[in-house]
CSV table of C-alpha atoms in Angstrom, one decimal:
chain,number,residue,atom,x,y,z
M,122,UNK,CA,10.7,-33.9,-41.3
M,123,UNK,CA,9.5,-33.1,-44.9
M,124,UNK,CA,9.4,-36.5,-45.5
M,125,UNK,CA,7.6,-37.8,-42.4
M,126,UNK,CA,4.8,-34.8,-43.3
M,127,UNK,CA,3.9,-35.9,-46.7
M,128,UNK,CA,3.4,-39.6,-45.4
M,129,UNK,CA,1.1,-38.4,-43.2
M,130,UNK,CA,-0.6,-36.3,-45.6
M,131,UNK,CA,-0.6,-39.3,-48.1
M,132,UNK,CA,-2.6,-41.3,-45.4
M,133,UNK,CA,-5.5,-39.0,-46.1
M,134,UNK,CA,-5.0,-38.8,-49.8
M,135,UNK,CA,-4.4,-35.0,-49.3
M,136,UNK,CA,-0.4,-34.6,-50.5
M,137,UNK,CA,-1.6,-31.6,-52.7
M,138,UNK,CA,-2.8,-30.1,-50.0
M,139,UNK,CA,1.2,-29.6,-48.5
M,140,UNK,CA,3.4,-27.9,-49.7
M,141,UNK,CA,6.7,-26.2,-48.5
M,142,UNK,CA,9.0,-22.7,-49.1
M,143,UNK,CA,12.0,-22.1,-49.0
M,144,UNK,CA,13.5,-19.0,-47.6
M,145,UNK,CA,17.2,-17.6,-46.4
M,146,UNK,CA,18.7,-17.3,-43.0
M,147,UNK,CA,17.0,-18.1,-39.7
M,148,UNK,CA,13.4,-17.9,-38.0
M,149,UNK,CA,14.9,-14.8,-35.9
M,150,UNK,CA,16.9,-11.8,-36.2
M,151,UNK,CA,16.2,-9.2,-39.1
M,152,UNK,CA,16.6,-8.9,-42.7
M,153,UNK,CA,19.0,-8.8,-45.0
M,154,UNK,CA,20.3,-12.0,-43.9
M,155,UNK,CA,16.4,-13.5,-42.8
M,156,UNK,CA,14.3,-13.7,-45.4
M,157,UNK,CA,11.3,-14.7,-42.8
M,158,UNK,CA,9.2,-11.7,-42.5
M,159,UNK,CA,9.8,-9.9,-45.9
M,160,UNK,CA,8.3,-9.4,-49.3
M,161,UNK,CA,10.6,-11.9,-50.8
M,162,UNK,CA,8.9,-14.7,-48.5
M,163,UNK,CA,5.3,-13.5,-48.6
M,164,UNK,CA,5.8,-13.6,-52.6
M,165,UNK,CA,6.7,-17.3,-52.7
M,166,UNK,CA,3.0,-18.3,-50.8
M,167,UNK,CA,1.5,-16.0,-53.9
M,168,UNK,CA,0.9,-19.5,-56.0
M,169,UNK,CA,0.0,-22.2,-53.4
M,170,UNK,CA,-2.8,-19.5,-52.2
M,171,UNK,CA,-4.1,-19.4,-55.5
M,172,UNK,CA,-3.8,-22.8,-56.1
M,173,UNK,CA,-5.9,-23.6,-52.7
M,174,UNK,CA,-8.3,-20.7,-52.2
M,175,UNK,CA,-8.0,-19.1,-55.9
M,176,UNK,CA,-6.5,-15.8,-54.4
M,177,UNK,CA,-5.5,-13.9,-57.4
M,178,UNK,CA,-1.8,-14.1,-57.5
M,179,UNK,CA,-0.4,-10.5,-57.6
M,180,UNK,CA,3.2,-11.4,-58.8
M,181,UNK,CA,4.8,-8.4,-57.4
M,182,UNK,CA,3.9,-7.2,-53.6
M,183,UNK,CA,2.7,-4.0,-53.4
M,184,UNK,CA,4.9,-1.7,-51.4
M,185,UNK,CA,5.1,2.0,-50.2
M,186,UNK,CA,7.1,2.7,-47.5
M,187,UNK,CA,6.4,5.7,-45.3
M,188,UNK,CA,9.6,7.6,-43.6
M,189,UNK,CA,8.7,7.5,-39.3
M,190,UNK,CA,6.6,11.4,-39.3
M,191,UNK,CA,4.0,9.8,-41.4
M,192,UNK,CA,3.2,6.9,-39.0
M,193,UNK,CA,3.5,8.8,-35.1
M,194,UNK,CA,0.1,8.6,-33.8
M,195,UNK,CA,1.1,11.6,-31.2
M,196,UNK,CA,2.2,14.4,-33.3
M,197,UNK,CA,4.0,17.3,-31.5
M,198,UNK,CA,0.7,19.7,-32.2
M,199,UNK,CA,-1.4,16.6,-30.3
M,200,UNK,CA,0.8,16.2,-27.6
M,201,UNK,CA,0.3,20.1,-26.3
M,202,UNK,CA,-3.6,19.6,-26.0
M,203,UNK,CA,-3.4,15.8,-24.5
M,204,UNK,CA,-1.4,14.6,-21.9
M,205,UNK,CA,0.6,11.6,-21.7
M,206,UNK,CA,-0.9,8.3,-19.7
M,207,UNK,CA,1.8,8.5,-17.1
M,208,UNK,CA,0.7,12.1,-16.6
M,209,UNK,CA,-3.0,11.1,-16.2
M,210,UNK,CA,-2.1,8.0,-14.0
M,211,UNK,CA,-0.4,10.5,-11.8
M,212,UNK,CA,-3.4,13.1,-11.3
M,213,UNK,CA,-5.9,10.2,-10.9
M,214,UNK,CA,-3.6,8.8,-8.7
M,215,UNK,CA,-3.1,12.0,-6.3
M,216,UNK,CA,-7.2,12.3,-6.0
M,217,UNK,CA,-7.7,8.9,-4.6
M,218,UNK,CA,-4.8,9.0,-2.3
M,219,UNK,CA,-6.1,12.2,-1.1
M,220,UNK,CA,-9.4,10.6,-1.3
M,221,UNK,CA,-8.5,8.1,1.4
M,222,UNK,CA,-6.5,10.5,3.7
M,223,UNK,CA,-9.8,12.5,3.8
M,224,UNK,CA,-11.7,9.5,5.4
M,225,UNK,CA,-8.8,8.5,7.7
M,226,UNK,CA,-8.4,11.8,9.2
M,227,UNK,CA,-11.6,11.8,11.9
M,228,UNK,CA,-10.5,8.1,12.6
M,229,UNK,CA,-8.1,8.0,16.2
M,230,UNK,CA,-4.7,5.8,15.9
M,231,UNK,CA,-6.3,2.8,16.6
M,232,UNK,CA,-9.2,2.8,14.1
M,233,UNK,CA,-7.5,4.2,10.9
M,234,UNK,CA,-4.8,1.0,11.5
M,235,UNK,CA,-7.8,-1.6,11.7
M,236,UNK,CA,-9.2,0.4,8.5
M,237,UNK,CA,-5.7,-0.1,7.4
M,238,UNK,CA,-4.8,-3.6,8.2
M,239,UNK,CA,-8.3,-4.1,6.0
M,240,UNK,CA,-7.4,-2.7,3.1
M,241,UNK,CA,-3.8,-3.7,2.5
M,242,UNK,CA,-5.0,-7.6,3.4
M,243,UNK,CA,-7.7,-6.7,0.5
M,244,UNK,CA,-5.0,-5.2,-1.8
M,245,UNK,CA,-2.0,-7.8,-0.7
M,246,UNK,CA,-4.5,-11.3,-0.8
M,247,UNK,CA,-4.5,-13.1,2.7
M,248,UNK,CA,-1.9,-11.9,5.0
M,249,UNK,CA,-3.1,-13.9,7.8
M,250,UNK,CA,0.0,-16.4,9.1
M,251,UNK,CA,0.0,-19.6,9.6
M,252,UNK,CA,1.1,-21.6,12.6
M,253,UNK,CA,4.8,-21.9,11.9
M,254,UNK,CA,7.0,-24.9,12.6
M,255,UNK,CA,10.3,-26.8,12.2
M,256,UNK,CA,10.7,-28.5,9.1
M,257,UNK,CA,12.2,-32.2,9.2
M,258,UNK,CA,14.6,-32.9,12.1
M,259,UNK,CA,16.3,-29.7,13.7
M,260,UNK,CA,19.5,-29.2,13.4
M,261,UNK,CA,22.1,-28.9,16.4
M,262,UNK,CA,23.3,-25.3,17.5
M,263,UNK,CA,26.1,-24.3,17.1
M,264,UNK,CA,28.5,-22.0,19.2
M,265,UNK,CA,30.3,-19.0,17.4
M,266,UNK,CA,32.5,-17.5,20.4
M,267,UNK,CA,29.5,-17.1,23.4
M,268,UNK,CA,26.7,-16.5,20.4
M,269,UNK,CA,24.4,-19.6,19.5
M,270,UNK,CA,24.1,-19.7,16.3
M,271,UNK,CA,20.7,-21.9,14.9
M,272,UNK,CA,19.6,-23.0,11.1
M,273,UNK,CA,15.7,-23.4,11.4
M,274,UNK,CA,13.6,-24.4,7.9
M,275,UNK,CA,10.2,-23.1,8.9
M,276,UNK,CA,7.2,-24.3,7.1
M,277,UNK,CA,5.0,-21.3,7.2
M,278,UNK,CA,2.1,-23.1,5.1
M,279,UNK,CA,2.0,-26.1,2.6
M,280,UNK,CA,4.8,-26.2,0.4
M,281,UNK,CA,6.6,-23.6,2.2
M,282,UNK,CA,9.5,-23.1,4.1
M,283,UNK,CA,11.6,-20.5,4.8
M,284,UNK,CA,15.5,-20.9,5.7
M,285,UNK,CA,16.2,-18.5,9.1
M,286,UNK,CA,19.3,-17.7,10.6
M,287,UNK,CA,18.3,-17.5,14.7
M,288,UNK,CA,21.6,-15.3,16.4
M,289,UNK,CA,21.3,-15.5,20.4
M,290,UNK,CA,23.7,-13.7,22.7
M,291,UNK,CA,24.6,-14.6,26.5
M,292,UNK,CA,22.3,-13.0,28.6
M,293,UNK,CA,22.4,-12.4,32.4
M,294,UNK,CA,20.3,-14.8,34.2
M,295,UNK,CA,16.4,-14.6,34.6
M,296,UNK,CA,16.4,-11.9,31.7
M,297,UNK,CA,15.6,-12.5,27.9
M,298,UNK,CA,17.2,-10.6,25.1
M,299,UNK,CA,14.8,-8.7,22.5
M,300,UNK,CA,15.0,-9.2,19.1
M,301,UNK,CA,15.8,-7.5,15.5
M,302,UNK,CA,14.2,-9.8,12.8
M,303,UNK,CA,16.0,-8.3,9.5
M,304,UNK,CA,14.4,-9.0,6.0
M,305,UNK,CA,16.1,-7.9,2.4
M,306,UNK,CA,15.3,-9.1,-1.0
M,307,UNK,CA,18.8,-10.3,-0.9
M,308,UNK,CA,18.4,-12.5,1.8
M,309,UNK,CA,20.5,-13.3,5.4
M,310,UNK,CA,23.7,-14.2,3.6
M,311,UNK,CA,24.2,-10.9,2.1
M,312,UNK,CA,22.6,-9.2,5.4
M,313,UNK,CA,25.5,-10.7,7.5
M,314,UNK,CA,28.0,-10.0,4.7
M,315,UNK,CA,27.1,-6.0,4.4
M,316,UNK,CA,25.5,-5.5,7.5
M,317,UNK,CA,28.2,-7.5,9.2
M,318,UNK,CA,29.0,-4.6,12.3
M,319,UNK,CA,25.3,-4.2,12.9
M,320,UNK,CA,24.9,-7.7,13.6
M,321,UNK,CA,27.9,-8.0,15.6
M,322,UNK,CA,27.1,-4.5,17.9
M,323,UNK,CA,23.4,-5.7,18.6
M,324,UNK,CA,24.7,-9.1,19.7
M,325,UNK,CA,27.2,-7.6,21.8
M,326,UNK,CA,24.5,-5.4,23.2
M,327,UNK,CA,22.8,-8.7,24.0
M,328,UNK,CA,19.7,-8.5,21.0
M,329,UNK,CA,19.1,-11.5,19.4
M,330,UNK,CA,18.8,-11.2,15.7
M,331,UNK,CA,16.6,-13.6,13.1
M,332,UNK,CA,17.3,-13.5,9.5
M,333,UNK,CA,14.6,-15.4,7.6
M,334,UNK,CA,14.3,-15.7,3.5
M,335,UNK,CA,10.8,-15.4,3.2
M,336,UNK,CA,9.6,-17.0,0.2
M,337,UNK,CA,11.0,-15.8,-3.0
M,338,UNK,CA,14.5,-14.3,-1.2
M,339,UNK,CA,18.1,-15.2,-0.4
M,340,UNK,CA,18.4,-18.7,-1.1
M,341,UNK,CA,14.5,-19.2,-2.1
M,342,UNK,CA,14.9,-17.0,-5.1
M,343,UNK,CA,14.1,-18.4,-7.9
M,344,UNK,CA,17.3,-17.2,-9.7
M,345,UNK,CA,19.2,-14.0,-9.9
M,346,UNK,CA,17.5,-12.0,-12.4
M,347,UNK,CA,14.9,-10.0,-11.5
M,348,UNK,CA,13.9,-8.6,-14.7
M,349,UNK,CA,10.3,-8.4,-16.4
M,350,UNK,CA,11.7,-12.0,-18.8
M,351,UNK,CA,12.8,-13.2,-14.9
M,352,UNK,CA,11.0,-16.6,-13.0
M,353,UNK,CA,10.4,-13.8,-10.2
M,354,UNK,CA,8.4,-11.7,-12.3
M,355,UNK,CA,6.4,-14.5,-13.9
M,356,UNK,CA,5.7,-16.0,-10.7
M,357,UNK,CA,4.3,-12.0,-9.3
M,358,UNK,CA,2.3,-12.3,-12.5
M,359,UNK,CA,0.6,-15.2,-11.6
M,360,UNK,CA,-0.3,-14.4,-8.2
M,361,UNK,CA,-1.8,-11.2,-9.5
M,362,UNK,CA,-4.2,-13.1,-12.1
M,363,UNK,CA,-5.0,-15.7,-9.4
M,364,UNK,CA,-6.6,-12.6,-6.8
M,365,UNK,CA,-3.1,-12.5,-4.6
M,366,UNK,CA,0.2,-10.7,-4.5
M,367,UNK,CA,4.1,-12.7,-4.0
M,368,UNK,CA,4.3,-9.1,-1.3
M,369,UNK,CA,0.9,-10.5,0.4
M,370,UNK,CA,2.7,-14.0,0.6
M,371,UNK,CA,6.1,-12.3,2.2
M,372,UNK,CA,3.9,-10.6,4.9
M,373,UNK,CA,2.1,-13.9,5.6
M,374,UNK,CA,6.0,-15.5,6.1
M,375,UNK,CA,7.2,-13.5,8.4
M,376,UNK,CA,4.4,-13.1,10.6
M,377,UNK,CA,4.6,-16.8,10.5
M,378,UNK,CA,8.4,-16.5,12.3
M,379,UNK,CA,7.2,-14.1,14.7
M,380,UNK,CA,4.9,-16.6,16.1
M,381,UNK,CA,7.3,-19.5,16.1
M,382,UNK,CA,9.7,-17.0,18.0
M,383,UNK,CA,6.4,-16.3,20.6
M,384,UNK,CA,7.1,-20.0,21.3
M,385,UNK,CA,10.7,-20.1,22.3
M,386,UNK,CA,11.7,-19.9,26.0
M,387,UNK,CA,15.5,-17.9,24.9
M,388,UNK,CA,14.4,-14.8,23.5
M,389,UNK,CA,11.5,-12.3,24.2
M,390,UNK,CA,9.4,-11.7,20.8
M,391,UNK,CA,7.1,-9.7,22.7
M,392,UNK,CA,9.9,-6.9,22.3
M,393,UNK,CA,11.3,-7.5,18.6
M,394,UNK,CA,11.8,-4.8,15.9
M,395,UNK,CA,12.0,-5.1,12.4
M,396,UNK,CA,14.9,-4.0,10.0
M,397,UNK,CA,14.0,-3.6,6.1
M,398,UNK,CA,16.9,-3.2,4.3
M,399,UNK,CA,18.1,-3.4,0.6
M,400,UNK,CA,21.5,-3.6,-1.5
M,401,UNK,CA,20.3,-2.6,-4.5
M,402,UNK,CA,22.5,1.0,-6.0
M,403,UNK,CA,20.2,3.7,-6.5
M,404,UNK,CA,20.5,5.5,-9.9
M,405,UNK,CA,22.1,8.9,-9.9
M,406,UNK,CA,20.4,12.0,-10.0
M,407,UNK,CA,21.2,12.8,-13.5
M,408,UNK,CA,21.2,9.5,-14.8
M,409,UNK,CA,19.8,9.1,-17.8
M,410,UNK,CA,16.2,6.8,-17.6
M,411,UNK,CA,15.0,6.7,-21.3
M,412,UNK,CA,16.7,3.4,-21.8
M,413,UNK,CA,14.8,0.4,-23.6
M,414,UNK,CA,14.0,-2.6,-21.7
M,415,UNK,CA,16.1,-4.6,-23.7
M,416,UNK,CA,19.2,-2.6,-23.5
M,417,UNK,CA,22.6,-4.5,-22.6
M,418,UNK,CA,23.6,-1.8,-19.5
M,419,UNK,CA,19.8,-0.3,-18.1
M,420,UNK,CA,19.4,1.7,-14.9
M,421,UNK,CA,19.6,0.0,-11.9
M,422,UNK,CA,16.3,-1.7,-10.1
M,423,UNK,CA,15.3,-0.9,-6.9
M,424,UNK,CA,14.7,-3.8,-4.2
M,425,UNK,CA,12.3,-2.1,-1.3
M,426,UNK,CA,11.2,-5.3,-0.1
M,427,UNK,CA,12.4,-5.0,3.5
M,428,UNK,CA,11.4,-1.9,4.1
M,429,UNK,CA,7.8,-2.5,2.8
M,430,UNK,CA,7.7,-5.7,5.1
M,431,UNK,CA,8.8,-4.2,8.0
M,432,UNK,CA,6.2,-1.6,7.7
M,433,UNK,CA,3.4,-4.0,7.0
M,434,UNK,CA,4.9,-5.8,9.7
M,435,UNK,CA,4.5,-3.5,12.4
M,436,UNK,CA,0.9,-2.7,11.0
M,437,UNK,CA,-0.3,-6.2,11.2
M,438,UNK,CA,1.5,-6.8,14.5
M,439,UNK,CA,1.4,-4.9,17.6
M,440,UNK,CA,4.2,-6.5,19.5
M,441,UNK,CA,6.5,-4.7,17.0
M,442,UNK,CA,8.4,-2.0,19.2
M,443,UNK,CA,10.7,-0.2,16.7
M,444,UNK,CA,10.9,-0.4,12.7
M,445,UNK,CA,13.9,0.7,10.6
M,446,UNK,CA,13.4,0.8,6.7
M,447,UNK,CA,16.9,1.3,4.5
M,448,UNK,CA,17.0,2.2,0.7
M,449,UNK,CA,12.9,1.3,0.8
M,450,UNK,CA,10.5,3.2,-1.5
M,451,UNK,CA,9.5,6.5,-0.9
M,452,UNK,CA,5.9,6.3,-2.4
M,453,UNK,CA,4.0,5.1,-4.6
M,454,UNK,CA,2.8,8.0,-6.2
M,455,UNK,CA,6.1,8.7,-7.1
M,456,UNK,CA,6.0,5.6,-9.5
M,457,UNK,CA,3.7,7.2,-11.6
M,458,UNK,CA,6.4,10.4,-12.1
M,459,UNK,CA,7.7,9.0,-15.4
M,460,UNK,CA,6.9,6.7,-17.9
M,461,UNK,CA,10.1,5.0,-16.7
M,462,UNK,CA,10.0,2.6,-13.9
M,463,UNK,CA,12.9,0.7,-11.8
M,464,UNK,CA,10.4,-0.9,-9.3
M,465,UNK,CA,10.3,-5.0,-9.5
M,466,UNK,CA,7.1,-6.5,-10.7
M,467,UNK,CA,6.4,-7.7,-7.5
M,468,UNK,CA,6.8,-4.5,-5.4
M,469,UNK,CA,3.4,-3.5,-7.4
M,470,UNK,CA,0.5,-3.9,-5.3
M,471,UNK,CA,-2.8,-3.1,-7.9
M,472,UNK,CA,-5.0,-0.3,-6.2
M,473,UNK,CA,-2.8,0.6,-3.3
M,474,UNK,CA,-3.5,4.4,-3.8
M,475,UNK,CA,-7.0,4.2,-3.5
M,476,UNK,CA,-6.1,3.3,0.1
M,477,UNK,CA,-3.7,6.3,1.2
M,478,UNK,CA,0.4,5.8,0.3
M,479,UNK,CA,3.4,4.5,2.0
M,480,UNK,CA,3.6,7.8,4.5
M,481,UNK,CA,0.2,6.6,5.8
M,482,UNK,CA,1.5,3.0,6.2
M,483,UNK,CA,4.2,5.1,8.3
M,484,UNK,CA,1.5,7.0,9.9
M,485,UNK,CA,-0.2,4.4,11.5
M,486,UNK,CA,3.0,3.0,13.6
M,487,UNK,CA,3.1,5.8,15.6
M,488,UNK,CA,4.3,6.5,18.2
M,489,UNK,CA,6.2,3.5,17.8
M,490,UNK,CA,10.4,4.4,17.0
M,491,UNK,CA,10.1,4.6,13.4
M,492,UNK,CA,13.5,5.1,11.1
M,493,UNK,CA,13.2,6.1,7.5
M,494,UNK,CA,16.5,6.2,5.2
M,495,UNK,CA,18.1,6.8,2.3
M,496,UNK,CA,14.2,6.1,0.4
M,497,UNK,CA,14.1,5.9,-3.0
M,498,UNK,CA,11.1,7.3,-5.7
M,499,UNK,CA,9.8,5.3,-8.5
M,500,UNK,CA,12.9,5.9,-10.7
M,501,UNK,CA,15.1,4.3,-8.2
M,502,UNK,CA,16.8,7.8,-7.5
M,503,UNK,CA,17.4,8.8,-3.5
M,504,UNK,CA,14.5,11.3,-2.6
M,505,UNK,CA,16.0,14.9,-1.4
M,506,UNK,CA,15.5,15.7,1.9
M,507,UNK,CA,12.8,19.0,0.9
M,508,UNK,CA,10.9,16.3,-1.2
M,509,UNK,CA,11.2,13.8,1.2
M,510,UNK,CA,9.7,16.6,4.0
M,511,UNK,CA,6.8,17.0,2.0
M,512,UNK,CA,5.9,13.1,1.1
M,513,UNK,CA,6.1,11.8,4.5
M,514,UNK,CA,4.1,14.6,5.9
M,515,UNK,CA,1.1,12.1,6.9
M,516,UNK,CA,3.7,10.3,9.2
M,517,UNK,CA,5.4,13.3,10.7
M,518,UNK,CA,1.9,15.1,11.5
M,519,UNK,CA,1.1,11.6,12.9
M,520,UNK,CA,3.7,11.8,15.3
M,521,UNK,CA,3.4,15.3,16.4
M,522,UNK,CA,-0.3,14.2,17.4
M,523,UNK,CA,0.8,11.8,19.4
M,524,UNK,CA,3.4,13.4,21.0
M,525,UNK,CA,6.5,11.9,20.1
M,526,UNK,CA,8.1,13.4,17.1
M,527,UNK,CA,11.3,12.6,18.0
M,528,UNK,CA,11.0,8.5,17.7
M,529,UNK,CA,10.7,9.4,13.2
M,530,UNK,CA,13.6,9.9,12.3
M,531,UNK,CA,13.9,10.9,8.4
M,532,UNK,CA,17.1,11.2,6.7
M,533,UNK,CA,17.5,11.1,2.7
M,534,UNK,CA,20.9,9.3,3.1
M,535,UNK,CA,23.0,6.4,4.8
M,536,UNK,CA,22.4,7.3,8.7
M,537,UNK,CA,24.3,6.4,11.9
M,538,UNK,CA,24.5,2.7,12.7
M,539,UNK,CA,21.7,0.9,13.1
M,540,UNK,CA,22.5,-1.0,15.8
M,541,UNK,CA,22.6,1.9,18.2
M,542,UNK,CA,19.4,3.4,17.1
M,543,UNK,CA,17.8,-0.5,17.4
M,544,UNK,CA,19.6,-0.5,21.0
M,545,UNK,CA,18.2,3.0,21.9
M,546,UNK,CA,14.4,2.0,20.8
M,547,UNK,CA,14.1,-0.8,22.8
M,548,UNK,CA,14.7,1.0,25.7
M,549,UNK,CA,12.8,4.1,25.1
């Protein structure tokens, strides 16, 4: 290489115009063993800087370390009259979400979700579907005892397809079977392999349930890290510089499969409910959370992606009978608790208090059966029952109002099966 640089330099007659050093050790890591970003390397340029722009050469670098107290911006005295950003965040973040419930309040059920539906597409980027289709040939069912079993790649707009899993059970004659749509950021596979009883009771109970990965999950993830170095976050990154959101793109896939199941003559997608669900562990109560991003063994991440689609869902689409969101997040607000987060980059929707929260999003599916469990805050932690009272007040007042509080149901852990509670709301 150092020979191949001064030939080119010798083209232009400028060789003393290159010139090379020579430190120790590698480009990365720290010193003693890299001399890269220390005095010793600095000194060596000392000469060829005079000898190009006549910088006085100093010989010796001038240095005068300071121990760590000398160089904190937020002394202990500061801190007790300023609070920190996380604080303010949280305060700012309380007035506009009160803010927005002011306005919503006169509004009946049917205009604060149209003011609702507005907002979120304006936050989320265009949540409108597309017509939805096969892509490429279909293949053949298949049987699995009396189920039929169906792989379906549905293009849901250019460049897009999401693998579903379509489960239909025998049904008595002249009758169609509802269906549970499920959605997880871990995709169908790991739906059937943990949920795998649920599945099995609602298809013996004669519900037909549809997996999809909508873009991004299952086996369209781009990877299996979801960190903030991850092709996941990236990609949320560039949505959000480009006006949309990866969530906004989610919500736009699966309204896509509910209109391709409108069009099939085996199931009846005018009564379908949707299932959120998540694998993620939640952190302990006690965990500790001040741990550096780039620490080996950090506090588990959250994954509330199926709960926050299914209650999009149901607020974009009216067909939606019952919703069920497991291990979800709790609130937003609740983010802004500490200045340590466990919520994936593209679970963050810019703006979304200045709107209302999640319990408003809840609010608005009334009196539609609505199950809430085992919701996690910001931190990833499971929310305790009192605290979870108090944050999804919006939905429960909802409710009351309209008459049926008993279809919320709100439990801060792991709650009877699923499948019965699906079962039961279909025919409430």
């Amino acid at each position: 290489m150092w020979k191949r640089l001064q030939k080119v330099w010798g083209f232009y007659g400028a060789a003393d115009d290159l010139a090379g050093i020579a430190g120790r050790g590698f480009v990365v890591g720290a010193e003693p063993l890299n001399t890269h970003w220390i005095a010793e390397s600095r000194e060596i340029l000392y000469p060829q800087f005079k000898k190009w722009f006549d910088v006085p050469n100093p010989g010796k670098e001038y240095s005068n370390r300071r121990p760590v107290e000398d160089l904190l911006c937020v002394t202990p005295e500061i801190a007790k009259e300023h609070r920190p950003a996380h604080e303010l965040a949280a305060r700012l973040g309380a007035e506009r979400t009160g803010r927005a419930r002011e306005s919503l309040a006169p509004m009946n059920a049917d205009e604060r979700r149209k003011r609702l539906r507005r907002d979120w597409g304006t936050m989320l980027g265009d949540v409108a579907p597309g017509k939805s289709s096969r892509n490429g040939d279909p293949l053949p069912a298949e049987m699995l005892g009396d189920v039929r079993v169906e792989r379906l790649h549905l293009t849901t707009e250019p460049g897009i397809v999401v693998p579903t899993l379509l489960l239909v059970p025998p049904t008595p004659k002249g009758k169609l079977p509802p269906v549970v749509v499920a959605v997880s950021q871990h995709g169908k596979a790991e739906v059937l392999k943990q949920r795998t009883t649920d599945v099995a009771s609602l298809l013996r109970a004669g519900v037909a349930v549809c997996l999809p990965d909508v873009r991004g999950t299952g086996e369209t993830a781009p990877g299996n890290d979801r960190d903030r170095r991850s092709s996941a976050t990236a990609t949320a990154a560039g949505e959000l510089m480009l006006g949309r959101t990866v969530l906004g793109g989610r919500v736009r896939d699966l309204r896509s499969v509910l209109i391709y199941l409108r069009t099939r003559a085996d199931v009846d997608a005018r009564r379908v409910a949707l299932w959120g669900d998540t694998f993620a562990p939640a952190n302990a109560a006690d965990a500790d959370l001040k741990v550096p991003y780039t620490a080996e063994k950090r506090p588990a991440q959250s994954e509330p992606l199926g709960g926050l689609l299914a209650l999009l869902g149901a607020l974009y689409e009216d067909d939606v009978r019952a919703v069920i969101a497991r291990g979800g997040l709790s609130d937003y607000q609740s983010v802004l608790d500490t200045p340590f987060t466990y919520l994936p980059f593209d679970a963050v929707v810019p703006g979304v208090l200045t709107t209302g929260d999640l319990p408003d999003l809840a609010a608005a599916i009334a009196p539609r059966p609505l199950r809430l469990e085992a919701l996690v805050d910001g931190t990833n932690r499971r929310v305790p029952a009192d605290r979870l009272t108090r944050t999804c007040a919006p939905a429960v007042a909802a409710y009351k109002a309209a008459g049926q509080p008993a279809r919320l149901l709100i439990e801060p852990t792991d709650a009877p099966p699923v499948a019965d509670w699906l079962t039961a709301a279909f025919r409430d």
